[in-house]
Amino acid sequence: MRVASARRSVPPEGRDLAAGALVEFGLRCNSCGAPYPSVGAQEILTCTYCGTTQRMVDARQFLDHFTAQVTAYLRQTIPPGAEVGAGGTVDATARLAAFNTSVRPGLAVESDQYRFALFNLLAAPFAVLPFLAPRPPPAPVSAAAISMFVAKVQSVGPLAVDEASREMTLRATGLASAYQSLIVTADLLRGTKPERFHLAAENLTNASAAVGSLRRWAPVAGRLEALALQARAADQVAGGRPEEARPLLGSAGSKLAEAGGLLSATPEIGFMSTPVEQELALVRALGSMAAIVSDSAPVSPHPLVYLQRLGATLDGLAQALPGDWGAGYRAPFRWEEILARASEARRAQAGLGAVRSVAYGGGILVPFWEVELPYNFETGVLWTKKGREVSERLLIAATFPTDPANLAGPGVYRPLTDVFALGRGATGSGRFYDRMTGKEQKISESGSLAALLQSATPTSIAGRPAAPPLTSRHEALKLVRAYLNEVRAAHPKLAAQLRTSSPRVLDLVYVPCTVPGSPPVPGLGALSPLSVGDPQALLGLAS
Ligand SMILES: [Zn+2]
């Protein structure tokens, strides 16, 4: 925020405070409190910090209110005779005494509130991404109110005549100004103004400058400067200019990494190294967005439409899914992973790379997680009893959470190859005999899956419609565990045989699917999952 335009008038010698306002200010924005750099005769003013438009008459009214508030503060706080004008006759000792008794206590309380609020805000990642809304929570105080606090502190500046009180006022104005700028940034990011990334960058630059001169806050200034660069990069990506985003992202990444290192070694603000790690993930996520825009222009849907739909899908999952599932979609590391995979698939669709995919079959290519599922089971009775080890494979549709029915209860069977269902189905006299004599080789059945996986190789999928994965390994593992619990709960006999299991998610494989269709994965026959997610969501991203 800009405070330099606050002009302090010099009162005539001996003039009492009560005689009138001792401070004058220029016109300022009634929404965020930032001053207008220069104002001509225009009727409508647009703030260059928050983008709010207001009438001149409203800006004048706000200025009157602002000045009255600061003047009232001065009257209440400063004892008669200890006037704040630099030309006053009161000596330094008296000024300092006035500062210590009348100004310091209230200033310390309010300044601490802003310092904690700033800590609180910066304890979470504050990076700017287009298409995905980070949704910072609304601040408990308005930016305009903070600008008033800053003006009050500056108005009592002439009383701060020793080192300690000067440092206190500088610290108070620096931290409050930074907080003000970050509140404006957060408000912009909650909105939809097309110029919001550009304005966010301006505010982040101001926030960086406001804390830059404060002792021990230099690493925070570095962090905010890096975030300003990222906001500029976001502006370029959202505008379809990925080449211009790249150098900005490079600088943002190295500045953030440097700030993270310094932060972790600084007491009081060391906790910020954790959100900085997440911000680095968001820089990389934005890098993947830039790659999607630059590398997949000929792929349908258009890259910017694709990113918009992908962002809306992930935002939708964050809001609609219950508990842990939804929380995962608010994590920067999840966005980073999904966007990196999406970029890989779009490149392969544009003929620039390859993804592991099954060659045969038509329809939409849907990504599946290949999971290794080793288990032990006990077979035989009495003296034939023995344990066997089996290494089974599972496929899980990496798009499964788009249908919430796939997440809970017996629904967890639907998006995967239910290998134990087929195993249970293969009962007959032969199977019974095998079990009695301990010749049973496995209690699961994966049918045509092995052949399908064998045919999957890194392939160009140029010109083919493909959906991106909407999960990471983390969700895949979570679903396998839920599946095994369901299997155990529903089939006590199988549970008694099935000893241990520690599934491992291997990699993605793209499989041709019929969307919508039943079964959706014709290549797997009876083993086909029942659901690969919401067909509308998949079709929107694939074509
Ligand atoms: Zn404004």
XYZ file of C-alpha atoms and ligand atoms in Angstrom:
544
model
C 0.000 0.000 0.000
C 1.139 3.522 -0.653
C 1.497 5.743 2.363
C 3.878 8.343 1.010
C 1.141 10.676 -0.126
C 0.011 11.353 3.432
C 1.056 14.971 3.947
C 1.659 16.332 7.377
C 0.943 19.982 7.750
C 3.131 21.950 10.088
C 1.001 23.733 12.664
C 1.790 27.277 13.655
C 3.807 27.459 16.848
C 1.735 26.889 19.945
C -1.325 25.857 18.030
C -3.464 23.395 19.888
C -4.539 20.107 18.438
C -8.161 20.908 19.033
C -7.854 23.790 16.622
C -8.298 21.459 13.659
C -6.933 18.651 11.590
C -3.169 18.332 11.712
C -2.957 15.819 8.937
C -4.004 15.927 5.329
C -4.400 13.028 2.972
C -4.919 12.622 -0.747
C -7.993 10.959 -2.247
C -8.074 7.234 -1.646
C -10.064 4.167 -2.633
C -13.002 3.595 -0.293
C -12.775 -0.155 -0.858
C -9.123 -0.948 -0.090
C -7.815 2.360 1.304
C -5.033 2.738 -1.279
C -4.378 6.337 -2.364
C -4.983 7.396 -5.966
C -1.615 8.281 -7.464
C -2.854 11.425 -9.228
C -6.374 12.591 -9.763
C -7.527 14.950 -12.467
C -11.023 16.244 -13.122
C -12.580 12.886 -13.976
C -15.907 11.866 -12.465
C -15.138 8.154 -12.170
C -12.036 6.767 -10.460
C -10.654 3.242 -10.813
C -8.339 1.909 -8.112
C -5.093 0.471 -9.459
C -4.798 -1.904 -6.472
C -8.206 -3.529 -6.088
C -9.809 -2.572 -9.411
C -12.853 -0.995 -7.733
C -14.542 1.832 -9.609
C -16.118 4.696 -7.690
C -17.499 8.174 -8.223
C -15.363 11.175 -7.337
C -18.045 12.365 -4.913
C -17.870 9.047 -3.019
C -14.089 9.159 -2.913
C -14.264 12.683 -1.445
C -16.762 11.552 1.146
C -14.485 8.673 2.139
C -11.549 11.060 2.400
C -13.504 13.275 4.795
C -14.372 10.266 6.901
C -10.774 9.062 6.811
C -9.350 12.424 7.853
C -11.940 12.813 10.614
C -11.039 9.402 12.025
C -7.324 10.123 12.130
C -7.920 13.571 13.620
C -10.187 12.115 16.300
C -7.494 9.567 17.124
C -4.914 12.316 17.529
C -7.215 14.322 19.800
C -7.946 11.343 21.998
C -4.413 10.042 22.178
C -2.162 13.022 22.488
C -2.209 15.150 25.649
C -2.726 18.895 25.159
C 0.515 20.692 24.516
C 2.410 17.693 23.112
C 1.550 18.554 19.535
C 2.863 16.302 16.842
C 3.923 18.921 14.313
C 7.628 18.807 13.569
C 7.932 22.547 14.131
C 6.460 22.468 17.632
C 8.290 23.800 20.631
C 7.940 20.706 22.767
C 11.332 19.130 23.398
C 12.304 15.575 22.584
C 11.996 14.340 26.163
C 8.414 15.527 26.408
C 7.560 14.025 23.017
C 9.014 10.687 24.031
C 7.119 10.768 27.331
C 3.911 11.479 25.419
C 4.637 8.585 23.031
C 5.319 6.160 25.866
C 2.309 7.036 27.994
C -0.328 7.863 25.373
C 0.589 6.181 22.106
C 2.588 3.044 22.835
C -0.004 0.944 24.781
C -2.807 1.179 22.210
C -0.410 0.942 19.292
C 1.178 -2.220 20.724
C -2.201 -3.952 21.080
C -3.490 -3.134 17.598
C -0.134 -3.752 15.939
C 0.075 -7.203 17.545
C -3.360 -8.060 16.201
C -2.211 -7.322 12.659
C 1.058 -9.185 13.176
C -0.821 -12.334 14.263
C -3.318 -11.948 11.433
C -0.430 -11.700 8.973
C 1.228 -14.797 10.481
C -2.048 -16.613 10.201
C -2.534 -15.661 6.558
C 1.023 -16.651 5.635
C 0.811 -19.990 7.450
C -1.107 -21.258 4.401
C 0.064 -21.258 0.789
C -0.746 -17.924 -0.845
C 0.120 -18.695 -4.453
C -2.053 -17.628 -7.341
C -3.365 -20.160 -9.864
C -5.748 -19.518 -12.723
C -8.608 -21.992 -13.340
C -8.292 -23.473 -9.838
C -9.663 -21.253 -7.100
C -7.491 -21.334 -3.957
C -10.346 -19.528 -2.121
C -8.540 -17.760 0.699
C -11.008 -17.093 3.549
C -12.433 -13.577 3.940
C -10.422 -11.418 6.365
C -12.008 -10.373 9.676
C -11.148 -6.737 8.975
C -11.378 -4.541 5.880
C -8.332 -3.336 3.989
C -9.625 0.247 4.310
C -9.672 -0.070 8.127
C -6.041 -1.167 8.110
C -5.034 1.760 5.914
C -6.598 4.005 8.568
C -4.486 2.357 11.260
C -1.366 2.936 9.171
C -2.306 6.605 8.760
C -2.830 6.958 12.517
C 0.576 5.486 13.291
C 2.200 7.806 10.769
C 0.408 10.803 12.235
C 2.043 10.221 15.606
C 5.441 9.645 13.977
C 6.956 12.952 15.206
C 6.537 11.728 18.798
C 8.695 8.690 18.115
C 12.024 10.369 18.683
C 14.196 7.553 20.003
C 15.420 4.383 18.307
C 12.991 2.017 20.071
C 9.818 3.972 19.346
C 10.865 4.648 15.759
C 11.406 0.941 15.248
C 8.038 0.200 16.795
C 6.179 2.553 14.442
C 8.087 1.298 11.384
C 7.322 -2.297 12.293
C 3.645 -1.496 12.936
C 3.178 0.302 9.603
C 5.217 -2.283 7.663
C 3.322 -5.311 8.935
C -0.103 -3.640 8.746
C 0.545 -2.407 5.188
C 1.634 -5.892 4.114
C -1.488 -7.377 5.689
C -3.641 -4.782 3.931
C -2.123 -5.681 0.550
C -2.595 -9.404 1.147
C -6.254 -8.917 2.099
C -6.782 -7.062 -1.176
C -5.005 -9.921 -3.012
C -7.204 -12.535 -1.332
C -10.356 -10.548 -2.196
C -9.234 -10.338 -5.827
C -8.618 -14.091 -5.970
C -12.093 -14.831 -4.664
C -13.540 -12.750 -7.481
C -13.653 -13.092 -11.248
C -12.240 -9.754 -12.470
C -10.258 -10.503 -15.629
C -7.410 -8.260 -14.421
C -7.233 -9.964 -11.010
C -3.866 -11.686 -11.543
C -2.247 -8.469 -12.685
C -3.684 -6.577 -9.695
C -2.726 -9.432 -7.340
C 0.865 -9.109 -8.572
C 0.833 -5.353 -7.810
C -0.442 -5.969 -4.295
C 2.038 -8.786 -3.635
C 4.873 -6.503 -4.769
C 3.646 -3.853 -2.322
C 3.373 -6.390 0.486
C 6.944 -7.464 -0.229
C 8.179 -3.862 -0.132
C 6.276 -3.185 3.113
C 8.067 -5.939 5.069
C 11.347 -5.701 3.178
C 12.898 -3.068 5.434
C 11.965 -4.828 8.679
C 14.659 -6.720 10.474
C 14.306 -10.521 10.178
C 11.454 -10.221 7.668
C 13.686 -10.232 4.592
C 12.896 -13.900 3.766
C 9.160 -13.073 3.879
C 9.784 -10.204 1.470
C 11.539 -12.717 -0.811
C 8.595 -15.092 -0.572
C 6.080 -12.355 -1.453
C 8.238 -11.155 -4.347
C 8.288 -14.698 -5.729
C 4.495 -14.889 -5.388
C 4.162 -11.613 -7.302
C 6.167 -13.202 -10.130
C 3.912 -16.235 -10.015
C 0.828 -14.007 -10.215
C 2.295 -12.348 -13.328
C 2.902 -15.811 -14.796
C -0.707 -16.787 -13.975
C -1.853 -13.665 -15.840
C 0.127 -14.800 -18.924
C -1.100 -18.415 -18.808
C -4.735 -17.345 -18.386
C -4.268 -14.993 -21.347
C -2.919 -17.802 -23.551
C 0.715 -16.550 -23.582
C 2.667 -19.483 -22.090
C 6.058 -18.415 -23.558
C 5.894 -15.264 -21.463
C 4.964 -17.208 -18.346
C 7.988 -19.493 -18.470
C 10.812 -17.095 -17.462
C 8.564 -15.653 -14.725
C 7.931 -19.136 -13.351
C 11.664 -19.888 -13.416
C 12.436 -16.817 -11.294
C 9.447 -17.443 -9.008
C 10.647 -20.996 -8.357
C 14.238 -20.080 -7.545
C 13.221 -17.117 -5.361
C 10.727 -19.268 -3.448
C 13.289 -22.020 -2.900
C 15.771 -19.452 -1.612
C 13.162 -17.864 0.684
C 12.165 -21.309 1.989
C 15.753 -22.066 2.956
C 16.159 -18.742 4.754
C 12.768 -19.037 6.469
C 13.479 -22.458 7.943
C 16.572 -20.974 9.627
C 14.782 -17.912 11.061
C 13.122 -18.063 14.482
C 9.536 -16.800 14.757
C 8.826 -17.160 11.007
C 10.393 -20.603 10.430
C 6.919 -22.164 10.221
C 6.482 -20.499 6.831
C 8.877 -22.961 5.192
C 5.998 -25.492 5.036
C 3.558 -23.300 3.037
C 6.510 -22.291 0.829
C 6.964 -25.987 -0.084
C 3.304 -26.026 -1.144
C 3.742 -22.798 -3.093
C 6.623 -24.419 -4.974
C 4.229 -27.244 -5.895
C 1.822 -24.590 -7.202
C 4.599 -22.991 -9.283
C 5.185 -26.413 -10.856
C 1.415 -26.895 -11.335
C 1.275 -23.557 -13.166
C 4.242 -24.760 -15.260
C 2.151 -27.780 -16.323
C -0.726 -25.450 -17.212
C 1.655 -23.386 -19.355
C 2.843 -26.597 -21.058
C -0.745 -27.647 -21.774
C -1.439 -24.267 -23.410
C 1.752 -24.276 -25.486
C 1.961 -27.967 -26.466
C -1.611 -29.066 -27.076
C -3.146 -26.256 -29.125
C -4.503 -28.615 -31.844
C -6.077 -31.030 -29.326
C -9.798 -30.764 -28.592
C -11.087 -29.175 -26.395
C -8.995 -25.995 -26.797
C -6.296 -25.833 -24.069
C -7.882 -22.903 -22.200
C -11.331 -24.552 -22.307
C -9.717 -27.802 -21.170
C -7.982 -26.104 -18.219
C -11.194 -24.345 -17.275
C -13.104 -27.646 -17.252
C -10.318 -29.488 -15.442
C -10.156 -26.733 -12.803
C -13.941 -26.750 -12.413
C -13.914 -30.551 -12.053
C -11.223 -30.491 -9.344
C -12.942 -27.580 -7.541
C -16.225 -29.467 -7.761
C -14.636 -32.590 -6.246
C -13.095 -30.488 -3.439
C -16.524 -29.183 -2.530
C -18.769 -32.164 -3.185
C -16.766 -35.089 -1.856
C -17.038 -36.019 1.819
C -14.294 -35.643 4.457
C -10.813 -36.756 3.484
C -11.722 -37.306 -0.152
C -12.729 -33.658 -0.605
C -9.826 -32.317 1.470
C -7.384 -34.079 -0.862
C -8.612 -31.934 -3.745
C -7.624 -28.767 -1.894
C -3.976 -29.905 -1.566
C -1.382 -28.191 -3.809
C 0.618 -31.431 -4.153
C -2.475 -33.164 -5.580
C -2.975 -30.383 -8.149
C 0.696 -30.602 -9.086
C 0.512 -34.353 -9.691
C -2.770 -34.296 -11.626
C -1.700 -31.359 -13.825
C 1.654 -32.992 -14.597
C -0.154 -36.156 -15.741
C -2.722 -34.129 -17.679
C 0.087 -32.285 -19.470
C 1.740 -35.615 -20.333
C -1.494 -36.971 -21.839
C -2.219 -33.788 -23.828
C 1.331 -33.842 -25.272
C 0.846 -37.459 -26.362
C -2.520 -36.519 -27.901
C -0.762 -33.737 -29.829
C 1.763 -36.287 -31.128
C 4.630 -34.855 -29.045
C 5.164 -37.733 -26.651
C 3.899 -41.082 -25.489
C 1.873 -42.550 -22.649
C 1.549 -46.196 -21.707
C -1.607 -47.366 -23.370
C -3.481 -50.394 -24.682
C -3.250 -50.387 -28.457
C -6.509 -52.044 -29.467
C -10.114 -50.911 -29.086
C -12.005 -47.719 -29.849
C -13.683 -45.072 -27.714
C -12.133 -42.727 -25.174
C -8.777 -43.496 -23.572
C -9.335 -43.521 -19.815
C -6.359 -43.672 -17.436
C -6.269 -46.523 -14.925
C -3.959 -47.073 -11.975
C -2.199 -50.414 -12.153
C -1.951 -51.818 -8.642
C 0.185 -54.706 -7.455
C -1.736 -56.649 -4.837
C 0.422 -59.294 -3.162
C -1.436 -61.473 -0.676
C -0.995 -64.662 1.323
C -3.757 -67.129 1.863
C -4.091 -70.348 3.723
C -5.314 -73.449 1.953
C -5.836 -77.086 2.905
C -7.113 -78.615 6.117
C -5.273 -80.308 8.973
C -2.059 -81.864 7.653
C -2.509 -80.381 4.143
C -2.772 -76.827 5.544
C -0.241 -74.446 3.985
C 0.246 -70.779 3.113
C 0.614 -69.530 -0.447
C 1.824 -66.224 -1.809
C 0.131 -64.685 -4.824
C 0.992 -61.512 -6.707
C -2.280 -60.265 -8.166
C -2.878 -57.185 -10.333
C -5.757 -54.707 -10.168
C -6.838 -51.819 -12.369
C -8.610 -48.796 -10.886
C -10.178 -46.107 -13.084
C -8.106 -42.985 -12.249
C -11.243 -40.908 -12.864
C -13.388 -42.736 -10.289
C -14.244 -39.896 -7.823
C -16.299 -38.047 -10.462
C -19.033 -40.526 -9.510
C -19.400 -40.207 -5.716
C -21.200 -43.586 -5.630
C -17.749 -45.139 -6.199
C -16.381 -43.936 -2.876
C -18.406 -45.553 -0.148
C -19.654 -48.941 1.033
C -20.023 -51.637 -1.614
C -19.736 -48.869 -4.246
C -15.939 -49.234 -4.010
C -16.204 -52.424 -6.132
C -17.493 -50.461 -9.115
C -14.439 -48.608 -10.471
C -11.974 -51.522 -10.271
C -11.342 -55.017 -11.561
C -12.976 -56.992 -8.760
C -10.554 -59.936 -8.751
C -11.990 -61.554 -5.639
C -15.528 -61.586 -7.052
C -14.372 -63.712 -9.967
C -12.430 -65.893 -7.533
C -15.526 -66.422 -5.461
C -17.503 -67.238 -8.569
C -15.111 -70.056 -9.543
C -16.532 -72.548 -7.104
C -17.103 -76.086 -8.127
C -16.216 -79.560 -7.057
C -12.692 -79.173 -8.457
C -12.102 -75.998 -6.460
C -13.436 -77.656 -3.307
C -11.151 -80.661 -3.833
C -8.169 -78.322 -4.360
C -8.907 -76.530 -1.112
C -9.265 -79.729 0.901
C -5.993 -81.064 -0.400
C -4.104 -77.751 -0.304
C -3.680 -77.580 -4.087
C -5.552 -74.264 -4.431
C -3.180 -71.863 -6.223
C -4.990 -68.551 -5.635
C -8.278 -67.210 -4.325
C -8.530 -64.385 -6.846
C -9.044 -64.376 -10.579
C -7.895 -61.708 -13.000
C -8.883 -63.373 -16.281
C -7.881 -61.332 -19.328
C -6.182 -58.577 -17.306
C -2.647 -60.009 -17.668
C -2.949 -60.115 -21.457
C -4.356 -56.594 -21.571
C -1.513 -55.237 -19.430
C 1.041 -57.028 -21.571
C -0.243 -55.257 -24.655
C 0.183 -51.840 -22.983
C 3.284 -50.008 -24.179
C 4.394 -46.364 -24.396
C 2.480 -45.171 -27.455
C 1.641 -41.967 -29.227
C -2.089 -41.406 -28.822
C -2.119 -38.639 -31.442
C -5.612 -37.675 -32.517
C -7.340 -39.920 -29.966
C -9.733 -38.582 -27.312
C -8.335 -39.109 -23.815
C -9.372 -38.132 -20.291
C -6.778 -37.019 -17.720
C -6.388 -38.823 -14.392
C -8.400 -37.095 -11.662
C -6.654 -38.900 -8.820
C -3.131 -39.454 -7.561
C -1.555 -42.686 -6.264
C -2.783 -41.654 -2.836
C -6.483 -41.957 -3.789
C -5.832 -45.199 -5.691
C -4.308 -46.779 -2.591
C -7.134 -45.507 -0.452
C -9.686 -47.126 -2.738
C -7.847 -50.490 -2.772
C -7.819 -50.512 1.033
C -11.525 -49.699 1.152
C -12.120 -52.497 -1.384
C -10.196 -55.071 0.675
C -12.128 -54.065 3.799
C -15.409 -54.491 1.949
C -14.355 -57.903 0.634
C -13.354 -59.046 4.132
C -16.532 -57.730 5.738
C -18.845 -59.259 3.141
C -17.168 -62.663 2.907
C -15.996 -64.023 6.269
C -14.782 -67.312 4.734
C -12.566 -65.492 2.282
C -11.463 -63.153 5.089
C -10.384 -66.165 7.150
C -8.210 -67.396 4.264
C -6.795 -64.018 3.177
C -3.816 -63.309 5.394
C -1.963 -60.153 4.538
C -1.925 -57.662 1.807
C 0.133 -54.556 1.144
C -0.960 -53.100 -2.206
C 1.421 -50.954 -4.244
C 0.320 -48.486 -6.925
C 2.593 -48.990 -9.945
C 1.717 -46.628 -12.786
C -0.966 -45.293 -15.088
C -2.146 -47.165 -18.144
C -4.599 -45.732 -20.701
C -7.316 -48.174 -21.726
C -9.941 -47.665 -24.492
C -13.383 -47.311 -22.898
C -16.968 -46.928 -24.050
C -18.277 -43.798 -22.341
C -21.086 -44.000 -21.507
C -21.312 -47.757 -21.832
C -21.866 -51.057 -20.155
C -19.442 -52.577 -19.577
C -17.247 -49.482 -19.946
C -14.068 -51.520 -20.615
C -14.974 -54.056 -23.333
C -11.364 -55.307 -23.485
C -11.706 -56.778 -19.990
C -14.862 -58.788 -20.584
C -16.495 -59.974 -17.365
C -13.745 -58.352 -15.294
C -14.624 -54.852 -16.559
C -15.205 -52.263 -13.837
C -18.833 -51.157 -13.679
C -17.982 -47.454 -13.595
C -15.125 -45.274 -14.805
C -16.701 -42.145 -13.269
C -19.239 -39.611 -14.434
C -19.578 -39.854 -18.255
C -20.405 -36.114 -18.594
C -17.206 -35.086 -16.767
C -15.094 -37.463 -18.864
C -16.629 -36.436 -22.192
C -16.140 -32.747 -21.332
C -12.428 -33.259 -20.792
C -11.856 -35.695 -23.659
C -13.549 -33.923 -26.543
Zn -8.834 -0.083 -4.057
